[in-house]
Amino acid sequence: MGRYALSRLRASDSELEPVTEVNIIPVIDISLVLLVILFVTAPLLSYPNLPIELPKARGQEDQGRAVHVTLTAEGRLAVGSRDADWERLGALLGEELGKGAKTPVVLRVDRSVPYSSVERLIAAAKGAGAGSVSLGTEPPR
């Protein structure tokens, strides 16, 4: 036992110096985990959680930046992820469309909604300066 203590006292100075280097591996691990969480949750934030049944599509899905307007069977409205009502619809659409010239508007309307409501949405989108108005559908399977 005495030999061990004696050897520790005689240890070289390099063994007793504090570690001054930063171990970056845990930082990278945490960053990658946060990045994966971001990628998993980002699609969940793009549309409001309003339950609607979209009609079936026959063509190809258009991939591009668009303003999404959602109208449920119960009459609830949303522009993007923000709740709206018929009085504020034009103003909210104007704010969203003001971010890009000729931005298309996609109407995500439940299939049981009367066509007169769809006409009102189209008129509001055109009045707010939409480049084009299209109807959202479920992609073909």
Short mmCIF file of C-alpha atoms in Angstrom, two decimals:
data_model
loop_
_atom_site.label_atom_id
_atom_site.label_comp_id
_atom_site.label_asym_id
_atom_site.label_seq_id
_atom_site.Cartn_x
_atom_site.Cartn_y
_atom_site.Cartn_z
CA MET A 1 0.00 0.00 0.00
CA GLY A 2 2.77 2.38 0.79
CA ARG A 3 4.36 1.79 -2.58
CA TYR A 4 1.21 2.96 -4.40
CA ALA A 5 1.01 6.19 -2.43
CA LEU A 6 4.69 6.81 -2.97
CA SER A 7 4.35 6.21 -6.72
CA ARG A 8 1.46 8.71 -6.87
CA LEU A 9 3.55 11.34 -5.17
CA ARG A 10 6.36 10.79 -7.65
CA ALA A 11 4.01 10.81 -10.69
CA SER A 12 5.01 13.06 -13.52
CA ASP A 13 3.48 16.52 -13.73
CA SER A 14 1.77 15.69 -17.04
CA GLU A 15 -0.52 13.19 -15.29
CA LEU A 16 -1.66 15.74 -12.72
CA GLU A 17 -2.48 18.63 -15.08
CA PRO A 18 -6.16 19.46 -15.54
CA VAL A 19 -7.85 18.61 -18.82
CA THR A 20 -8.20 21.84 -20.78
CA GLU A 21 -9.68 20.42 -23.99
CA VAL A 22 -13.41 20.50 -24.74
CA ASN A 23 -14.97 17.18 -25.70
CA ILE A 24 -17.18 18.12 -28.65
CA ILE A 25 -18.75 14.68 -29.20
CA PRO A 26 -21.62 15.23 -26.68
CA VAL A 27 -22.39 18.61 -28.28
CA ILE A 28 -22.63 16.96 -31.70
CA ASP A 29 -24.83 14.18 -30.29
CA ILE A 30 -27.28 16.64 -28.75
CA SER A 31 -27.32 18.77 -31.92
CA LEU A 32 -28.15 15.76 -34.07
CA VAL A 33 -30.94 14.65 -31.72
CA LEU A 34 -32.45 18.15 -31.81
CA LEU A 35 -32.18 18.18 -35.61
CA VAL A 36 -34.02 14.86 -35.87
CA ILE A 37 -36.74 16.13 -33.53
CA LEU A 38 -37.10 19.25 -35.70
CA PHE A 39 -37.42 17.17 -38.88
CA VAL A 40 -40.04 14.92 -37.30
CA THR A 41 -42.19 17.71 -35.86
CA ALA A 42 -41.96 20.23 -38.74
CA PRO A 43 -44.58 18.53 -40.96
CA LEU A 44 -47.01 18.48 -38.05
CA LEU A 45 -46.91 22.26 -37.78
CA SER A 46 -47.68 23.08 -41.40
CA TYR A 47 -51.46 22.60 -41.30
CA PRO A 48 -53.97 23.33 -38.56
CA ASN A 49 -55.59 20.32 -36.94
CA LEU A 50 -58.99 20.91 -38.47
CA PRO A 51 -60.62 17.63 -39.52
CA ILE A 52 -61.64 17.67 -43.19
CA GLU A 53 -62.21 15.10 -45.90
CA LEU A 54 -60.57 16.20 -49.15
CA PRO A 55 -61.81 14.96 -52.52
CA LYS A 56 -59.62 12.44 -54.38
CA ALA A 57 -57.12 13.80 -56.93
CA ARG A 58 -56.66 12.62 -60.50
CA GLY A 59 -53.55 14.63 -61.43
CA GLN A 60 -50.07 15.18 -60.05
CA GLU A 61 -49.40 17.04 -56.81
CA ASP A 62 -47.93 20.53 -57.25
CA GLN A 63 -44.91 21.15 -55.03
CA GLY A 64 -44.41 24.84 -54.33
CA ARG A 65 -44.93 27.62 -51.85
CA ALA A 66 -48.61 28.37 -51.51
CA VAL A 67 -51.00 29.85 -48.99
CA HIS A 68 -53.36 27.18 -47.66
CA VAL A 69 -56.91 28.14 -46.67
CA THR A 70 -58.84 25.45 -44.77
CA LEU A 71 -62.63 25.28 -44.37
CA THR A 72 -64.13 22.45 -42.31
CA ALA A 73 -67.59 20.92 -42.58
CA GLU A 74 -68.48 22.78 -39.35
CA GLY A 75 -67.55 26.12 -40.95
CA ARG A 76 -64.21 26.70 -39.17
CA LEU A 77 -61.73 28.70 -41.25
CA ALA A 78 -57.93 28.83 -41.11
CA VAL A 79 -55.34 30.66 -43.22
CA GLY A 80 -52.11 28.70 -42.99
CA SER A 81 -51.92 27.72 -39.34
CA ARG A 82 -53.89 30.73 -38.03
CA ASP A 83 -57.59 30.55 -37.22
CA ALA A 84 -59.76 32.97 -39.17
CA ASP A 85 -63.36 34.01 -39.68
CA TRP A 86 -65.17 35.36 -42.73
CA GLU A 87 -64.71 39.00 -41.62
CA ARG A 88 -60.91 38.71 -41.20
CA LEU A 89 -60.33 36.35 -44.14
CA GLY A 90 -59.42 39.05 -46.67
CA ALA A 91 -56.99 40.77 -44.29
CA LEU A 92 -55.26 37.52 -43.33
CA LEU A 93 -54.98 36.46 -46.96
CA GLY A 94 -53.56 39.88 -47.84
CA GLU A 95 -50.89 39.50 -45.14
CA GLU A 96 -49.90 36.03 -46.35
CA LEU A 97 -49.96 36.97 -50.04
CA GLY A 98 -48.02 40.16 -49.43
CA LYS A 99 -44.95 38.04 -48.68
CA GLY A 100 -44.61 36.89 -52.29
CA ALA A 101 -45.79 38.16 -55.64
CA LYS A 102 -48.31 35.97 -57.46
CA THR A 103 -48.39 33.41 -54.66
CA PRO A 104 -50.94 30.66 -55.34
CA VAL A 105 -53.73 29.90 -52.88
CA VAL A 106 -54.76 26.30 -52.20
CA LEU A 107 -58.28 25.85 -50.82
CA ARG A 108 -58.49 22.83 -48.53
CA VAL A 109 -62.26 22.46 -48.27
CA ASP A 110 -64.17 19.53 -46.82
CA ARG A 111 -66.12 17.73 -49.52
CA SER A 112 -69.43 18.27 -47.69
CA VAL A 113 -69.12 22.10 -47.70
CA PRO A 114 -71.64 23.81 -50.02
CA TYR A 115 -70.26 25.26 -53.23
CA SER A 116 -71.43 28.75 -52.26
CA SER A 117 -68.83 28.76 -49.48
CA VAL A 118 -66.14 27.71 -51.95
CA GLU A 119 -67.21 30.60 -54.21
CA ARG A 120 -66.79 33.01 -51.28
CA LEU A 121 -63.29 31.64 -50.63
CA ILE A 122 -62.31 32.00 -54.29
CA ALA A 123 -63.61 35.59 -54.37
CA ALA A 124 -61.74 36.45 -51.16
CA ALA A 125 -58.50 34.95 -52.51
CA LYS A 126 -58.77 36.80 -55.82
CA GLY A 127 -59.67 40.00 -53.99
CA ALA A 128 -56.56 39.66 -51.83
CA GLY A 129 -54.35 39.38 -54.92
CA ALA A 130 -53.77 35.64 -55.30
CA GLY A 131 -51.82 34.63 -58.39
CA SER A 132 -53.98 31.53 -58.80
CA VAL A 133 -56.53 29.60 -56.78
CA SER A 134 -56.61 25.81 -56.73
CA LEU A 135 -58.49 23.17 -54.78
CA GLY A 136 -56.64 20.84 -52.43
CA THR A 137 -57.23 17.14 -52.96
CA GLU A 138 -55.93 13.88 -51.55
CA PRO A 139 -53.13 12.47 -53.68
CA PRO A 140 -53.98 9.39 -55.76
CA ARG A 141 -52.88 6.06 -54.32
#
